[in-house]
Coordinates of N, CA and C in Angstrom, one line a residue:
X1 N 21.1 -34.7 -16.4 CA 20.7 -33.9 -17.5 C 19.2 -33.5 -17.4
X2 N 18.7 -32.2 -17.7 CA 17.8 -31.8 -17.5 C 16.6 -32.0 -18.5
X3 N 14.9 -32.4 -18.3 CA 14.4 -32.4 -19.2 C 14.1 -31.7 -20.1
X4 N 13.2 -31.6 -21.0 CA 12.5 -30.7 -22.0 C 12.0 -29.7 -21.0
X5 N 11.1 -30.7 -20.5 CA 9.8 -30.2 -19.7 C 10.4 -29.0 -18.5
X6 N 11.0 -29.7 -18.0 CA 12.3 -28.7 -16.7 C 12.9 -27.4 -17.6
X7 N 13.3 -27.6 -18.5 CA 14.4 -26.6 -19.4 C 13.4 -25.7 -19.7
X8 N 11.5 -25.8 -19.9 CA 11.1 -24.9 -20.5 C 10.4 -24.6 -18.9
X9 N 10.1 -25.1 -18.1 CA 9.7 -24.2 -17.0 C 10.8 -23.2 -16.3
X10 N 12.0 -24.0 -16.6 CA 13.0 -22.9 -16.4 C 13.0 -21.8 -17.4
X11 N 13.1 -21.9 -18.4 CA 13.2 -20.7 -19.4 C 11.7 -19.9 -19.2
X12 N 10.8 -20.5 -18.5 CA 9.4 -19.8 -18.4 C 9.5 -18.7 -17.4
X13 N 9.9 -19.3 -16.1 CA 10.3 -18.6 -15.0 C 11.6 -17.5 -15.4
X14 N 12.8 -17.7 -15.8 CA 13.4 -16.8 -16.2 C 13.0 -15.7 -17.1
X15 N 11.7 -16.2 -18.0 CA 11.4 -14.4 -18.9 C 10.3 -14.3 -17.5
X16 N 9.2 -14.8 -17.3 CA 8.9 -14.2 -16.0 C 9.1 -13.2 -15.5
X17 N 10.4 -13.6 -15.0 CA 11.4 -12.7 -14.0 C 11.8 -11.6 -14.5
X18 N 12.5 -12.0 -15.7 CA 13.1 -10.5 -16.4 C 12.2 -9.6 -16.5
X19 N 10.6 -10.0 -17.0 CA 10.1 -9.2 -17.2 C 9.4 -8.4 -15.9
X20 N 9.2 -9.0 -14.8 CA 9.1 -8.0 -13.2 C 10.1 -7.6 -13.0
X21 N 11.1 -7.8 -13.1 CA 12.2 -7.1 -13.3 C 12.3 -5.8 -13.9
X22 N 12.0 -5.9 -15.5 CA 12.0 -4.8 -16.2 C 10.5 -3.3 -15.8
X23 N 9.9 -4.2 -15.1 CA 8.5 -3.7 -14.9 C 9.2 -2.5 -13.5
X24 N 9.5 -3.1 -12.9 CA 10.1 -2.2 -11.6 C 10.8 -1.9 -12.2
X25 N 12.0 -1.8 -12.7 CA 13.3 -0.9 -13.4 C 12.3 0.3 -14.0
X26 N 11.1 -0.2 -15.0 CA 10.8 0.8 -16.0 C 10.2 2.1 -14.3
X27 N 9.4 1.7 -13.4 CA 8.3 1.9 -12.6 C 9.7 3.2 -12.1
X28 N 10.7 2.5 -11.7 CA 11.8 3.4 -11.2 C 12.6 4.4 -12.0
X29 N 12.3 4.0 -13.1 CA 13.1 4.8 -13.9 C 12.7 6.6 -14.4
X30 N 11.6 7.2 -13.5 CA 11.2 8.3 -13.7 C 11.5 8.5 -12.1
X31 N 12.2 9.7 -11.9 CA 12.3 10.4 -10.7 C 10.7 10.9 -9.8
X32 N 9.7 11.4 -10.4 CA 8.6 11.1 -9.7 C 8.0 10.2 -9.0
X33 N 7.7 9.0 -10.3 CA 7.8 7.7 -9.9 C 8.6 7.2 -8.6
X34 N 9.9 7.4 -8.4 CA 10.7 6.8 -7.6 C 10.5 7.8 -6.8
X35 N 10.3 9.0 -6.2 CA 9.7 9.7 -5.1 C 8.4 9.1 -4.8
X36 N 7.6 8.9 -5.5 CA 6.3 8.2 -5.2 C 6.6 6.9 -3.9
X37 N 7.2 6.2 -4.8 CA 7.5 4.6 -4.3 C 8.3 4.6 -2.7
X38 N 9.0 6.0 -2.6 CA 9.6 6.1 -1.3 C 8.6 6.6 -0.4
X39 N 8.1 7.5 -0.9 CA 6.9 7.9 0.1 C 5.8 6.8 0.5
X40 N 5.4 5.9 -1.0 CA 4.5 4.9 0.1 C 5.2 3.9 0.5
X41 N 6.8 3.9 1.1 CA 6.9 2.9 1.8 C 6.8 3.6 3.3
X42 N 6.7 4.7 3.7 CA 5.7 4.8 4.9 C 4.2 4.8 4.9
X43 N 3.7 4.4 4.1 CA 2.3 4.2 4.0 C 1.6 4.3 3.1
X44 N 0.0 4.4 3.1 CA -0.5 4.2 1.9 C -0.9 5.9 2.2
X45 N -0.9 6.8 0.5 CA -1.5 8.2 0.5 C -2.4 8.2 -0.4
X46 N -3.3 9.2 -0.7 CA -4.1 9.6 -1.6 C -3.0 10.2 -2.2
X47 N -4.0 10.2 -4.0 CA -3.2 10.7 -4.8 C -2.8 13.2 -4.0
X48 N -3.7 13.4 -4.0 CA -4.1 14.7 -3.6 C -2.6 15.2 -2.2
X49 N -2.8 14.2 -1.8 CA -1.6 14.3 -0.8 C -0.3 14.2 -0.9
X50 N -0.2 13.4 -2.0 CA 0.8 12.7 -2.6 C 1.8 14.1 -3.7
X51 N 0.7 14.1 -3.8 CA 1.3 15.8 -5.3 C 2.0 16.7 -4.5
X52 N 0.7 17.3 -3.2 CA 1.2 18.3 -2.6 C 2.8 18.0 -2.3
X53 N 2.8 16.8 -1.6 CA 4.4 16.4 -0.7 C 5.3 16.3 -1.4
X54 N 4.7 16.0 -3.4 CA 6.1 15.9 -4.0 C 5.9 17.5 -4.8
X55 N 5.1 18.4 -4.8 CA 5.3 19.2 -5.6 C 4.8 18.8 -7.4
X56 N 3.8 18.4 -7.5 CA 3.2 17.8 -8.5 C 2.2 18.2 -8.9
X57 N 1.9 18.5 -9.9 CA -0.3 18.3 -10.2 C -0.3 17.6 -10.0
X58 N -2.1 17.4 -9.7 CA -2.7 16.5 -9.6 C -2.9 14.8 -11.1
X59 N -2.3 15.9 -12.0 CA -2.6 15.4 -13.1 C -1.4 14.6 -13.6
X60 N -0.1 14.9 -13.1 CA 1.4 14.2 -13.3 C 0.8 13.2 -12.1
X61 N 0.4 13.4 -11.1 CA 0.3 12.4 -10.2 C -0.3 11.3 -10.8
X62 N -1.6 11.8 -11.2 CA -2.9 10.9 -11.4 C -1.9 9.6 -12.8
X63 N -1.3 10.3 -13.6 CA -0.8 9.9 -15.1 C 0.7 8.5 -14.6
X64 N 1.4 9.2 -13.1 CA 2.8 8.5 -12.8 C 2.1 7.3 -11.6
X65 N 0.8 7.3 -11.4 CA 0.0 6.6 -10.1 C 0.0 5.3 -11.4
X66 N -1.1 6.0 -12.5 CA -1.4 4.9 -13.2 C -0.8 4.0 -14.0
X67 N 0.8 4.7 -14.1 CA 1.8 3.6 -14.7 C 2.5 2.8 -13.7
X68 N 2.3 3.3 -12.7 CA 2.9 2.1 -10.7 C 1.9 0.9 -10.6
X69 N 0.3 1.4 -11.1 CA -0.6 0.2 -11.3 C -0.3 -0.5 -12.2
X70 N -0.1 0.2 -13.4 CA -0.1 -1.1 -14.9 C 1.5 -1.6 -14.7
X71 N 2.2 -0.8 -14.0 CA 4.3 -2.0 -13.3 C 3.7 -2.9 -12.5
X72 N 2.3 -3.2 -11.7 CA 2.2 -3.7 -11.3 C 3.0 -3.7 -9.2
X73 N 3.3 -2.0 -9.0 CA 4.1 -1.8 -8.0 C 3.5 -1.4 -7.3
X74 N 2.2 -0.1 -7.2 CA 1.0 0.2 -6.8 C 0.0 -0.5 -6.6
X75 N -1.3 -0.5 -5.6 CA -2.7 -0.8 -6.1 C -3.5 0.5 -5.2
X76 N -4.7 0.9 -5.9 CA -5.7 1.8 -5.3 C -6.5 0.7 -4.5
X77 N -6.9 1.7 -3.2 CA -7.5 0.9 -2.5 C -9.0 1.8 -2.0
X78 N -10.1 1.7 -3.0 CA -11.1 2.8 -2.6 C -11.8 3.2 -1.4
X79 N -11.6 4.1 -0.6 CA -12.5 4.3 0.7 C -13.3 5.8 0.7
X80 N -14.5 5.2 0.4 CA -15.3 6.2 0.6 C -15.3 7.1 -0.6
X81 N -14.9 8.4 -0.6 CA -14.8 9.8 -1.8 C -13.3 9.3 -2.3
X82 N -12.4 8.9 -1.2 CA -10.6 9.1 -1.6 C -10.9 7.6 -2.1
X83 N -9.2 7.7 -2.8 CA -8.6 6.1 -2.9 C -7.3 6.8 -2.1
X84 N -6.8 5.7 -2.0 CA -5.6 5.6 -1.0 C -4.6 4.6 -1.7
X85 N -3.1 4.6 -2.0 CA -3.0 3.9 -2.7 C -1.6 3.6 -2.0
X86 N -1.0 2.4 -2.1 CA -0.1 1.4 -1.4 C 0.7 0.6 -2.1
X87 N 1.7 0.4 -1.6 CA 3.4 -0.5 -2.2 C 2.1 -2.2 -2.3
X88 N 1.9 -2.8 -3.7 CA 1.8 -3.8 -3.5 C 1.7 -4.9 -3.5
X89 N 2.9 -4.7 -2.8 CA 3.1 -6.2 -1.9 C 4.5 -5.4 -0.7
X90 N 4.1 -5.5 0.4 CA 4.5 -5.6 1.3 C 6.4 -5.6 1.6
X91 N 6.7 -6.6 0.7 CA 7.9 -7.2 0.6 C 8.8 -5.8 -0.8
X92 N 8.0 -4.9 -1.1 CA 8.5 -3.7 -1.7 C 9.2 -3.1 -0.6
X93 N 8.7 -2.7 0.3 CA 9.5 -1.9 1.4 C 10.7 -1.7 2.1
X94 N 11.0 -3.8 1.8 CA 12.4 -3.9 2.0 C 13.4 -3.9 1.2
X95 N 12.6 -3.9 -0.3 CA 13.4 -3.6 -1.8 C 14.1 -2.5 -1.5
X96 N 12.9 -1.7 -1.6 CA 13.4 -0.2 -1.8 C 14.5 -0.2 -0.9
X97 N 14.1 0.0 0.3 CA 15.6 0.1 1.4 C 16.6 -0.5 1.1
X98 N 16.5 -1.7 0.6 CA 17.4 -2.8 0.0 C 18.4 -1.7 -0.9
X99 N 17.6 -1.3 -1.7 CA 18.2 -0.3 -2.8 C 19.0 0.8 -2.3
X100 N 18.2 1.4 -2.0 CA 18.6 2.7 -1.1 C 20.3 2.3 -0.3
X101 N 20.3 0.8 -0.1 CA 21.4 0.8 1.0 C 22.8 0.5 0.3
X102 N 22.4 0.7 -1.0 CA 23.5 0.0 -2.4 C 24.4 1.0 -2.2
X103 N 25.6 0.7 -2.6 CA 26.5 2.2 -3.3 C 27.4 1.0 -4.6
X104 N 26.7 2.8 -5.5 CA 27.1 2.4 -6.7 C 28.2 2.8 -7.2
X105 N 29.7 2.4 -7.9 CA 30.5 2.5 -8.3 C 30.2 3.1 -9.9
X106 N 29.9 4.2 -10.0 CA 29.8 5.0 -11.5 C 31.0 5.5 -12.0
X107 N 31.1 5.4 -13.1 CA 32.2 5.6 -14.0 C 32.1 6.8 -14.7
X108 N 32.5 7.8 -13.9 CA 31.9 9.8 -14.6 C 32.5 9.6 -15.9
X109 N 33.1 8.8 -17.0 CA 33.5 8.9 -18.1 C 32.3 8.1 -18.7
X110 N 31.4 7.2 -18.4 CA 30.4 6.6 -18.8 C 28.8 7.5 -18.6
X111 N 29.0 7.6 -17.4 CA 27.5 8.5 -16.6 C 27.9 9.6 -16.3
X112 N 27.0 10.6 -17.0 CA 27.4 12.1 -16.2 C 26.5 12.4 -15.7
X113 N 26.8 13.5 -14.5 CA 25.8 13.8 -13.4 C 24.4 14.5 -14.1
X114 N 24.6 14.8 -15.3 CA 23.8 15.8 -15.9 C 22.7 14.9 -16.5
X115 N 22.8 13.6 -16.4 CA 21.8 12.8 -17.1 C 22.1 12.1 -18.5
X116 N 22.8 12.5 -19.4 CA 23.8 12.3 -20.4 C 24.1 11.2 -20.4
X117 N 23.7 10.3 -20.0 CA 24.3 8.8 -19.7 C 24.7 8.3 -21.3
X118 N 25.8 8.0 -21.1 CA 26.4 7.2 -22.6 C 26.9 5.9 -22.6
X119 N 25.9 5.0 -21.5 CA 26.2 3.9 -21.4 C 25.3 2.7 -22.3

């Protein structure tokens, strides 16, 4: 039987979780965003570089950079005039591919292609 003490570091650890959980779900949940996150898993880019490659302002960039920092998915790394900014932690790279490698069984009566999701 498990203690108090155990039961509440388990229940600590599990919102924990959910909540980096929900932090990456939220981080993913904007198609820029999730272009962002694939591009820096070849490396770290300035925001400037970053727009051009996705077709962005500077200003959607600057605005979808600073919600990857507060998900805690990003960090800026200042050099010099630029920042340069990077997946981080390391162990994202094999997420994402992780992800990427899923296939999902969708239910076109539940999710439609259009975005309409009525799930």
């Amino acid at each position: 039987m498990q203690s108090a003490e155990n039961a509440e570091d388990a229940e600590t650890a599990t919102l924990t979780h959910s909540a980096a959980l929900a932090r990456f779900g939220h981080a993913l949940s904007d198609p820029t965003r999730a272009r962002i996150l694939l591009a820096l898993r070849r490396g770290p880019a300035c925001p400037s570089d970053l727009a051009e490659m996705l077709g962005v302002s500077r200003q959607v960039m600057s605005n979808q950079l600073s919600c990857l920092r507060g998900c805690g998915v990003v960090e800026a790394a200042p050099e010099g005039r630029r920042t340069w900014y990077r997946l981080a932690d390391a162990r994202l790279t094999a997420a994402l591919s992780d992800l990427l490698d899923l296939t999902l069984a969708v239910d076109p009566a539940c999710c439609c292609a259009d975005g309409a999701c009525t799930c």
